[in-house]
Amino acid sequence: MSNSTSSSDQAEVRELGLCLVTGATGFVGSHLAKTLAGRGLKVRGMVRNLSKPVCEELKEAGVELVEGDITKPETLAPAFQGVQTVFHSAAVLGPAGLDHEIYRAVNAGSVTDVIEASRAAGTVERFIAVSTVGVLGPLPPKTRADESTPPKPVDIYEITKLEGEE
C-alpha cells in the first residue's frame, strides 16, 4: 500500500473540508471518524464524555475531539465552528428497558437541534444523517429494499430513527 495520496483523494479532502462526526464514541461514529481521518480528511468528533477509552483511539487516528451533547443545544456551537460536512451518527440503541423518552430525545428530537446548529455555524455545506435499515422493519429473505420500500419499524429504536428521518 502506497503512502501517496491520489488526486481523487485530494479532491475528496477539499470537497468535504472539515468533517464533524456526532456520536464519535459510538460503534458507527468511531469507525466513521477513524476511516475519514485515515483518508486524510480533517475530522472533529463530538462526544459527551472525553474520558471514554475510545477517545484515545480517536485522538491517535488524528480526530479532534470536542465535548457536546445533542440533547443539550446550548453545548453544540463549538463542535460546529468551521465545519463544512456533518455526519450525524449519534443515536441511542440500548440497553433494553431504557425509557422510550430517551430514545425519542436522542434519535428523533435532537435531529432538529443538530440541523439548527449546522445552519447557525454558517459554514456547513453537507449534512448526512445516519439512520438504520431497521426503519423498514423485518423484510422477507432475499428482499431488495430501496427508497420506495415503505417503512414498518417494530421497536422503539426503529420507530424513533424513522421519526428522526421525518
Coordinates of N, CA and C in Angstrom, one line a residue, residues 133-140 149-155 158-159 162:
V133 N -31.4 0.6 8.5 CA -32.3 -0.2 7.7 C -33.4 -0.7 8.5
G134 N -33.2 -0.7 9.8 CA -34.3 -1.2 10.7 C -35.6 -0.4 10.6
V135 N -35.5 0.8 10.1 CA -36.8 1.5 9.9 C -37.7 0.8 8.9
L136 N -37.2 -0.1 8.1 CA -38.0 -0.8 7.2 C -38.7 -2.0 7.8
G137 N -38.3 -2.3 9.1 CA -38.8 -3.5 9.8 C -38.3 -4.8 9.2
P138 N -38.8 -5.9 9.6 CA -38.3 -7.2 9.1 C -38.7 -7.3 7.7
L139 N -37.8 -7.7 6.9 CA -38.0 -8.0 5.4 C -37.9 -9.5 5.1
P140 N -38.7 -9.9 4.2 CA -38.6 -11.4 3.9 C -37.2 -11.6 3.3
T149 N -39.4 1.4 -0.6 CA -39.9 0.4 0.3 C -40.5 1.1 1.5
P150 N -41.8 0.8 1.8 CA -42.5 1.5 2.9 C -41.9 1.2 4.3
P151 N -41.7 2.1 5.2 CA -41.1 1.8 6.5 C -42.2 1.1 7.3
K152 N -41.7 0.1 8.1 CA -42.5 -0.6 9.1 C -41.7 -0.9 10.3
P153 N -41.3 0.1 11.0 CA -40.5 -0.1 12.2 C -41.2 -0.9 13.3
V154 N -40.6 -1.7 14.1 CA -41.3 -2.5 15.1 C -40.9 -2.3 16.5
D155 N -39.7 -1.7 16.7 CA -39.3 -1.4 18.1 C -39.0 0.1 18.3
E158 N -36.1 1.6 16.2 CA -36.5 1.8 14.8 C -37.6 2.9 14.6
I159 N -38.5 3.0 15.5 CA -39.6 4.0 15.4 C -39.0 5.4 15.6
L162 N -36.9 6.5 12.6 CA -37.8 6.9 11.5 C -38.3 8.3 11.8

